[in-house]
PDB file of C-alpha atoms and ligand atoms in Angstrom:
ATOM      1  CA  UNK A 118       0.000   0.000   0.000  1.00 96.00           C
ATOM      2  CA  UNK A 119       1.318   3.411  -0.990  1.00 98.00           C
ATOM      3  CA  UNK A 120       0.131   5.979   1.553  1.00 98.00           C
ATOM      4  CA  UNK A 121       1.181   9.563   1.015  1.00 98.00           C
ATOM      5  CA  UNK A 122       0.408  12.901   2.619  1.00 98.00           C
ATOM      6  CA  UNK A 123      -0.089  16.111   0.630  1.00 98.00           C
ATOM      7  CA  UNK A 124      -0.921  19.551   1.986  1.00 98.00           C
ATOM      8  CA  UNK A 125      -3.680  21.033  -0.129  1.00 98.00           C
ATOM      9  CA  UNK A 126      -6.019  23.968  -0.347  1.00 94.00           C
ATOM     10  CA  UNK A 127      -6.413  27.257   1.484  1.00 89.00           C
ATOM     11  CA  UNK A 128      -5.607  25.862   4.918  1.00 93.00           C
ATOM     12  CA  UNK A 129      -3.040  23.311   3.679  1.00 96.00           C
ATOM     13  CA  UNK A 130      -5.158  20.506   5.065  1.00 98.00           C
ATOM     14  CA  UNK A 131      -3.713  16.986   5.296  1.00 98.00           C
ATOM     15  CA  UNK A 132      -4.850  15.163   2.172  1.00 98.00           C
ATOM     16  CA  UNK A 133      -4.080  11.460   2.106  1.00 98.00           C
ATOM     17  CA  UNK A 134      -3.572   9.368  -0.986  1.00 98.00           C
ATOM     18  CA  UNK A 135      -3.914   5.640  -0.420  1.00 98.00           C
ATOM     19  CA  UNK A 136      -3.199   3.284  -3.327  1.00 98.00           C
ATOM     20  CA  UNK A 137      -2.789  -0.432  -3.831  1.00 98.00           C
ATOM     21  CA  UNK A 138       0.515  -0.430  -5.698  1.00 96.00           C
ATOM     22  CA  UNK A 139      -0.278  -3.665  -7.537  1.00 97.00           C
ATOM     23  CA  UNK A 140      -3.475  -2.430  -9.143  1.00 97.00           C
ATOM     24  CA  UNK A 141      -2.491   1.279  -9.059  1.00 98.00           C
ATOM     25  CA  UNK A 142      -6.001   2.062  -7.846  1.00 98.00           C
ATOM     26  CA  UNK A 143      -6.962   3.748  -4.622  1.00 98.00           C
ATOM     27  CA  UNK A 144      -8.696   6.589  -2.864  1.00 98.00           C
ATOM     28  CA  UNK A 145      -8.179  10.154  -1.745  1.00 98.00           C
ATOM     29  CA  UNK A 146      -9.121  11.530   1.688  1.00 98.00           C
ATOM     30  CA  UNK A 147     -10.093  15.209   1.995  1.00 98.00           C
ATOM     31  CA  UNK A 148      -8.762  17.019  -1.100  1.00 98.00           C
ATOM     32  CA  UNK A 149      -8.628  20.591   0.192  1.00 97.00           C
ATOM     33  CA  UNK A 150      -7.833  21.998  -3.223  1.00 96.00           C
ATOM     34  CA  UNK A 151      -6.021  21.293  -6.479  1.00 97.00           C
ATOM     35  CA  UNK A 152      -2.402  20.351  -5.762  1.00 98.00           C
ATOM     36  CA  UNK A 153       0.390  20.277  -8.303  1.00 98.00           C
ATOM     37  CA  UNK A 154       2.463  17.975  -6.108  1.00 98.00           C
ATOM     38  CA  UNK A 155      -0.415  15.515  -5.840  1.00 98.00           C
ATOM     39  CA  UNK A 156      -1.185  15.728  -9.570  1.00 98.00           C
ATOM     40  CA  UNK A 157       2.436  15.076 -10.499  1.00 98.00           C
ATOM     41  CA  UNK A 158       2.628  12.130  -8.131  1.00 98.00           C
ATOM     42  CA  UNK A 159      -0.583  10.605  -9.490  1.00 98.00           C
ATOM     43  CA  UNK A 160       0.534  11.072 -13.066  1.00 98.00           C
ATOM     44  CA  UNK A 161       4.099   9.843 -12.681  1.00 98.00           C
ATOM     45  CA  UNK A 162       2.828   6.672 -10.976  1.00 98.00           C
ATOM     46  CA  UNK A 163      -0.117   6.220 -13.333  1.00 98.00           C
ATOM     47  CA  UNK A 164      -2.461   6.002 -10.341  1.00 98.00           C
ATOM     48  CA  UNK A 165      -6.234   5.929 -10.643  1.00 98.00           C
ATOM     49  CA  UNK A 166      -8.507   7.338  -7.937  1.00 98.00           C
ATOM     50  CA  UNK A 167     -11.687   5.276  -7.511  1.00 98.00           C
ATOM     51  CA  UNK A 168     -13.221   7.162  -4.573  1.00 98.00           C
ATOM     52  CA  UNK A 169     -12.886  10.508  -2.821  1.00 98.00           C
ATOM     53  CA  UNK A 170     -13.765  10.130   0.862  1.00 98.00           C
ATOM     54  CA  UNK A 171     -14.580  13.184   2.973  1.00 98.00           C
ATOM     55  CA  UNK A 172     -14.123  13.086   6.734  1.00 98.00           C
ATOM     56  CA  UNK A 173     -16.507  16.057   6.998  1.00 98.00           C
ATOM     57  CA  UNK A 174     -17.889  19.042   5.113  1.00 98.00           C
ATOM     58  CA  UNK A 175     -15.743  22.008   6.142  1.00 96.00           C
ATOM     59  CA  UNK A 176     -14.355  24.046   3.237  1.00 95.00           C
ATOM     60  CA  UNK A 177     -10.714  23.404   4.069  1.00 95.00           C
ATOM     61  CA  UNK A 178     -11.318  19.670   3.393  1.00 97.00           C
ATOM     62  CA  UNK A 179     -13.538  19.783   0.318  1.00 97.00           C
ATOM     63  CA  UNK A 180     -12.409  22.547  -2.040  1.00 96.00           C
ATOM     64  CA  UNK A 181     -10.544  20.045  -4.254  1.00 97.00           C
ATOM     65  CA  UNK A 182     -13.599  17.836  -4.744  1.00 97.00           C
ATOM     66  CA  UNK A 183     -14.872  19.183  -8.102  1.00 97.00           C
ATOM     67  CA  UNK A 184     -11.328  19.258  -9.507  1.00 97.00           C
ATOM     68  CA  UNK A 185     -10.473  15.648  -8.607  1.00 98.00           C
ATOM     69  CA  UNK A 186     -13.945  14.338  -9.342  1.00 98.00           C
ATOM     70  CA  UNK A 187     -13.644  15.671 -12.865  1.00 98.00           C
ATOM     71  CA  UNK A 188     -10.129  14.295 -13.237  1.00 98.00           C
ATOM     72  CA  UNK A 189     -11.079  10.764 -12.159  1.00 98.00           C
ATOM     73  CA  UNK A 190     -14.849  10.684 -12.661  1.00 98.00           C
ATOM     74  CA  UNK A 191     -15.140   8.967  -9.293  1.00 98.00           C
ATOM     75  CA  UNK A 192     -17.837   8.965  -6.614  1.00 98.00           C
ATOM     76  CA  UNK A 193     -17.685  11.191  -3.550  1.00 98.00           C
ATOM     77  CA  UNK A 194     -18.228   9.489  -0.202  1.00 98.00           C
ATOM     78  CA  UNK A 195     -19.488  11.300   2.884  1.00 98.00           C
ATOM     79  CA  UNK A 196     -21.942  11.214   5.761  1.00 98.00           C
ATOM     80  CA  UNK A 197     -25.497  12.438   5.279  1.00 98.00           C
ATOM     81  CA  UNK A 198     -25.450  14.644   8.374  1.00 98.00           C
ATOM     82  CA  UNK A 199     -22.938  17.012   6.750  1.00 98.00           C
ATOM     83  CA  UNK A 200     -25.075  17.738   3.661  1.00 98.00           C
ATOM     84  CA  UNK A 201     -25.762  21.215   5.053  1.00 97.00           C
ATOM     85  CA  UNK A 202     -22.010  21.841   4.664  1.00 98.00           C
ATOM     86  CA  UNK A 203     -21.236  19.952   1.436  1.00 98.00           C
ATOM     87  CA  UNK A 204     -24.051  21.644  -0.409  1.00 97.00           C
ATOM     88  CA  UNK A 205     -23.938  25.200   0.938  1.00 97.00           C
ATOM     89  CA  UNK A 206     -21.002  27.459   0.184  1.00 96.00           C
ATOM     90  CA  UNK A 207     -22.081  29.871   2.909  1.00 94.00           C
ATOM     91  CA  UNK A 208     -21.900  27.124   5.492  1.00 95.00           C
ATOM     92  CA  UNK A 209     -18.704  25.471   4.214  1.00 95.00           C
ATOM     93  CA  UNK A 210     -16.975  28.848   3.665  1.00 92.00           C
ATOM     94  CA  UNK A 211     -15.609  27.761   0.279  1.00 93.00           C
ATOM     95  CA  UNK A 212     -16.313  31.121  -1.371  1.00 91.00           C
ATOM     96  CA  UNK A 213     -14.234  32.853   1.261  1.00 87.00           C
ATOM     97  CA  UNK A 214     -11.473  30.254   0.835  1.00 84.00           C
ATOM     98  CA  UNK A 215     -11.425  29.819  -2.940  1.00 84.00           C
ATOM     99  CA  UNK A 216     -13.204  32.835  -4.387  1.00 85.00           C
ATOM    100  CA  UNK A 217     -15.813  30.520  -5.876  1.00 87.00           C
ATOM    101  CA  UNK A 218     -18.539  28.439  -4.273  1.00 95.00           C
ATOM    102  CA  UNK A 219     -17.978  24.702  -3.888  1.00 96.00           C
ATOM    103  CA  UNK A 220     -21.286  22.897  -3.505  1.00 97.00           C
ATOM    104  CA  UNK A 221     -22.147  19.249  -4.177  1.00 98.00           C
ATOM    105  CA  UNK A 222     -24.039  16.261  -2.831  1.00 98.00           C
ATOM    106  CA  UNK A 223     -21.925  13.161  -2.171  1.00 98.00           C
ATOM    107  CA  UNK A 224     -22.677  10.213  -4.459  1.00 98.00           C
ATOM    108  CA  UNK A 225     -22.419   7.669  -1.666  1.00 98.00           C
ATOM    109  CA  UNK A 226     -23.567   8.133   1.912  1.00 98.00           C
ATOM    110  CA  UNK A 227     -21.905   5.982   4.534  1.00 98.00           C
ATOM    111  CA  UNK A 228     -23.039   5.061   8.027  1.00 98.00           C
ATOM    112  CA  UNK A 229     -21.247   3.943  11.137  1.00 98.00           C
ATOM    113  CA  UNK A 230     -19.946   0.389  10.706  1.00 98.00           C
ATOM    114  CA  UNK A 231     -20.060   0.401   6.895  1.00 98.00           C
ATOM    115  CA  UNK A 232     -17.329  -1.585   5.171  1.00 98.00           C
ATOM    116  CA  UNK A 233     -15.920  -0.509   1.837  1.00 98.00           C
ATOM    117  CA  UNK A 234     -13.529  -2.432  -0.351  1.00 98.00           C
ATOM    118  CA  UNK A 235     -11.371  -0.296  -2.621  1.00 98.00           C
ATOM    119  CA  UNK A 236      -8.774  -1.954  -4.826  1.00 96.00           C
ATOM    120  CA  UNK A 237      -8.577  -4.884  -2.397  1.00 96.00           C
ATOM    121  CA  UNK A 238      -8.157  -2.610   0.634  1.00 98.00           C
ATOM    122  CA  UNK A 239     -10.771  -2.997   3.351  1.00 98.00           C
ATOM    123  CA  UNK A 240     -12.052   0.180   4.977  1.00 98.00           C
ATOM    124  CA  UNK A 241     -14.264   0.492   8.035  1.00 98.00           C
ATOM    125  CA  UNK A 242     -16.270   3.698   8.418  1.00 98.00           C
ATOM    126  CA  UNK A 243     -16.743   5.050  11.937  1.00 98.00           C
ATOM    127  CA  UNK A 244     -19.233   7.840  12.540  1.00 98.00           C
ATOM    128  CA  UNK A 245     -17.422  10.291  14.827  1.00 98.00           C
ATOM    129  CA  UNK A 246     -19.613  13.400  15.172  1.00 98.00           C
ATOM    130  CA  UNK A 247     -18.909  16.354  17.437  1.00 98.00           C
ATOM    131  CA  UNK A 248     -16.671  18.554  15.284  1.00 98.00           C
ATOM    132  CA  UNK A 249     -19.486  18.355  12.730  1.00 98.00           C
ATOM    133  CA  UNK A 250     -22.626  16.169  12.886  1.00 98.00           C
ATOM    134  CA  UNK A 251     -21.520  14.065   9.921  1.00 98.00           C
ATOM    135  CA  UNK A 252     -17.874  13.618  10.822  1.00 98.00           C
ATOM    136  CA  UNK A 253     -16.408  10.212   9.998  1.00 98.00           C
ATOM    137  CA  UNK A 254     -13.147   8.440  10.687  1.00 98.00           C
ATOM    138  CA  UNK A 255     -11.820   5.744   8.381  1.00 98.00           C
ATOM    139  CA  UNK A 256      -9.991   2.659   9.599  1.00 98.00           C
ATOM    140  CA  UNK A 257      -7.820   0.642   7.242  1.00 98.00           C
ATOM    141  CA  UNK A 258      -5.798  -2.064   8.974  1.00 97.00           C
ATOM    142  CA  UNK A 259      -4.042  -0.317  11.852  1.00 98.00           C
ATOM    143  CA  UNK A 260      -4.302   3.125  10.245  1.00 98.00           C
ATOM    144  CA  UNK A 261      -7.022   5.586  11.186  1.00 98.00           C
ATOM    145  CA  UNK A 262      -7.869   8.720   9.227  1.00 98.00           C
ATOM    146  CA  UNK A 263      -9.408  10.841  11.972  1.00 98.00           C
ATOM    147  CA  UNK A 264     -10.320  14.052  10.124  1.00 98.00           C
ATOM    148  CA  UNK A 265     -10.786  16.919  12.572  1.00 98.00           C
ATOM    149  CA  UNK A 266     -12.152  14.648  15.306  1.00 98.00           C
ATOM    150  CA  UNK A 267      -8.861  13.656  16.926  1.00 98.00           C
ATOM    151  CA  UNK A 268      -5.491  15.424  16.588  1.00 98.00           C
ATOM    152  CA  UNK A 269      -2.110  14.775  18.171  1.00 98.00           C
ATOM    153  CA  UNK A 270      -2.607  15.997  21.762  1.00 97.00           C
ATOM    154  CA  UNK A 271      -5.712  17.894  20.710  1.00 98.00           C
ATOM    155  CA  UNK A 272      -9.221  17.636  19.297  1.00 97.00           C
ATOM    156  CA  UNK A 273     -11.223  19.461  16.645  1.00 97.00           C
ATOM    157  CA  UNK A 274     -13.087  22.632  17.501  1.00 97.00           C
ATOM    158  CA  UNK A 275     -16.613  22.086  18.723  1.00 97.00           C
ATOM    159  CA  UNK A 276     -17.758  25.704  18.734  1.00 96.00           C
ATOM    160  CA  UNK A 277     -18.898  25.762  15.095  1.00 94.00           C
ATOM    161  CA  UNK A 278     -22.553  25.343  14.199  1.00 92.00           C
ATOM    162  CA  UNK A 279     -23.501  21.694  14.675  1.00 95.00           C
ATOM    163  CA  UNK A 280     -20.531  21.014  16.932  1.00 97.00           C
ATOM    164  CA  UNK A 281     -20.683  19.552  20.428  1.00 98.00           C
ATOM    165  CA  UNK A 282     -17.867  18.763  22.815  1.00 98.00           C
ATOM    166  CA  UNK A 283     -19.963  16.158  24.662  1.00 98.00           C
ATOM    167  CA  UNK A 284     -20.790  14.415  21.389  1.00 98.00           C
ATOM    168  CA  UNK A 285     -17.161  14.491  20.229  1.00 98.00           C
ATOM    169  CA  UNK A 286     -15.881  13.147  23.536  1.00 98.00           C
ATOM    170  CA  UNK A 287     -18.381  10.296  23.478  1.00 98.00           C
ATOM    171  CA  UNK A 288     -17.518   9.463  19.856  1.00 98.00           C
ATOM    172  CA  UNK A 289     -13.793   9.356  20.581  1.00 98.00           C
ATOM    173  CA  UNK A 290     -14.235   7.190  23.663  1.00 98.00           C
ATOM    174  CA  UNK A 291     -16.710   4.738  22.153  1.00 98.00           C
ATOM    175  CA  UNK A 292     -15.401   4.511  18.564  1.00 98.00           C
ATOM    176  CA  UNK A 293     -11.695   5.408  18.600  1.00 98.00           C
ATOM    177  CA  UNK A 294     -10.290   4.652  22.050  1.00 98.00           C
ATOM    178  CA  UNK A 295     -11.566   1.078  21.722  1.00 98.00           C
ATOM    179  CA  UNK A 296      -9.064   0.516  18.891  1.00 98.00           C
ATOM    180  CA  UNK A 297      -5.665  -1.083  19.625  1.00 98.00           C
ATOM    181  CA  UNK A 298      -3.108   1.239  21.230  1.00 98.00           C
ATOM    182  CA  UNK A 299      -0.748   0.885  18.270  1.00 98.00           C
ATOM    183  CA  UNK A 300      -3.317   2.183  15.788  1.00 98.00           C
ATOM    184  CA  UNK A 301      -1.706   4.983  13.765  1.00 98.00           C
ATOM    185  CA  UNK A 302      -3.784   8.155  13.702  1.00 98.00           C
ATOM    186  CA  UNK A 303      -3.555  10.383  10.628  1.00 98.00           C
ATOM    187  CA  UNK A 304      -5.515  13.574  11.360  1.00 98.00           C
ATOM    188  CA  UNK A 305      -6.789  16.336   9.097  1.00 98.00           C
ATOM    189  CA  UNK A 306      -4.255  18.820  10.453  1.00 98.00           C
ATOM    190  CA  UNK A 307      -0.815  18.648  12.041  1.00 97.00           C
ATOM    191  CA  UNK A 308       1.155  15.527  12.757  1.00 98.00           C
ATOM    192  CA  UNK A 309       0.430  11.863  13.318  1.00 98.00           C
ATOM    193  CA  UNK A 310      -0.127  10.120  16.623  1.00 98.00           C
ATOM    194  CA  UNK A 311      -1.355   6.789  18.000  1.00 98.00           C
ATOM    195  CA  UNK A 312      -4.476   5.781  19.886  1.00 98.00           C
ATOM    196  CA  UNK A 313      -2.328   4.657  22.832  1.00 98.00           C
ATOM    197  CA  UNK A 314      -0.619   8.059  23.059  1.00 98.00           C
ATOM    198  CA  UNK A 315      -3.901   9.967  22.913  1.00 98.00           C
ATOM    199  CA  UNK A 316      -5.572   7.725  25.513  1.00 97.00           C
ATOM    200  CA  UNK A 317      -2.724   8.551  27.867  1.00 98.00           C
ATOM    201  CA  UNK A 318      -1.861  12.166  27.107  1.00 97.00           C
ATOM    202  CA  UNK A 319      -4.681  13.970  25.274  1.00 96.00           C
ATOM    203  CA  UNK A 320      -5.572  16.810  27.669  1.00 95.00           C
ATOM    204  CA  UNK A 321      -9.060  17.351  26.216  1.00 94.00           C
ATOM    205  CA  UNK A 322     -10.346  13.811  26.665  1.00 91.00           C
TER     206      UNK A 322
HETATM  207 ZN1   ZN B 559     -13.241  20.889  10.197  1.00 87.76          ZN
HETATM  208 ZN1   ZN B 560     -10.009  21.106   9.094  1.00 87.76          ZN
END
């Protein structure tokens, strides 16, 4: 598995590319905007993106969606409870970020516990609301894409519309802290961590 991090879009969000090197097919997590570095990497490796998965609907994570959807003609995956963000530029702040509104409805809605198989890779979707109502985390093997739910020694803001600290705390404890301690956490911003480290040291939880 080829897993690579790119910083994309107005806030330089963590965008993850995950590809099965044998089939050269894979998925993209949270394209925050068009990225030359990502485009060059995809092209030079002849990679094909089969799905774009969105951890939530904030503009810093979704402004690359139309660009990469057109490039790969692939479905967008998200949680229904963030439609009010995906499909409303005023709510997702994309106009402020990009100078043009980004609005769309995901092609595939996922729920907590859903399994997806992409190019032979098995993904488990975990609904982790609190930062936004439709926030999801994605588990693949011992790697967790945590979006803005869980950061290294921190958590996502819960003071935006639709956010709730109590809901986020419950989601982290019931969905994420039950994972093995050595689970790698790849958040939407800043550096990586592990579940074991966050269980022990995260000051917010
Ligand atoms: Zn966010
Ligand atoms: Zn973010």
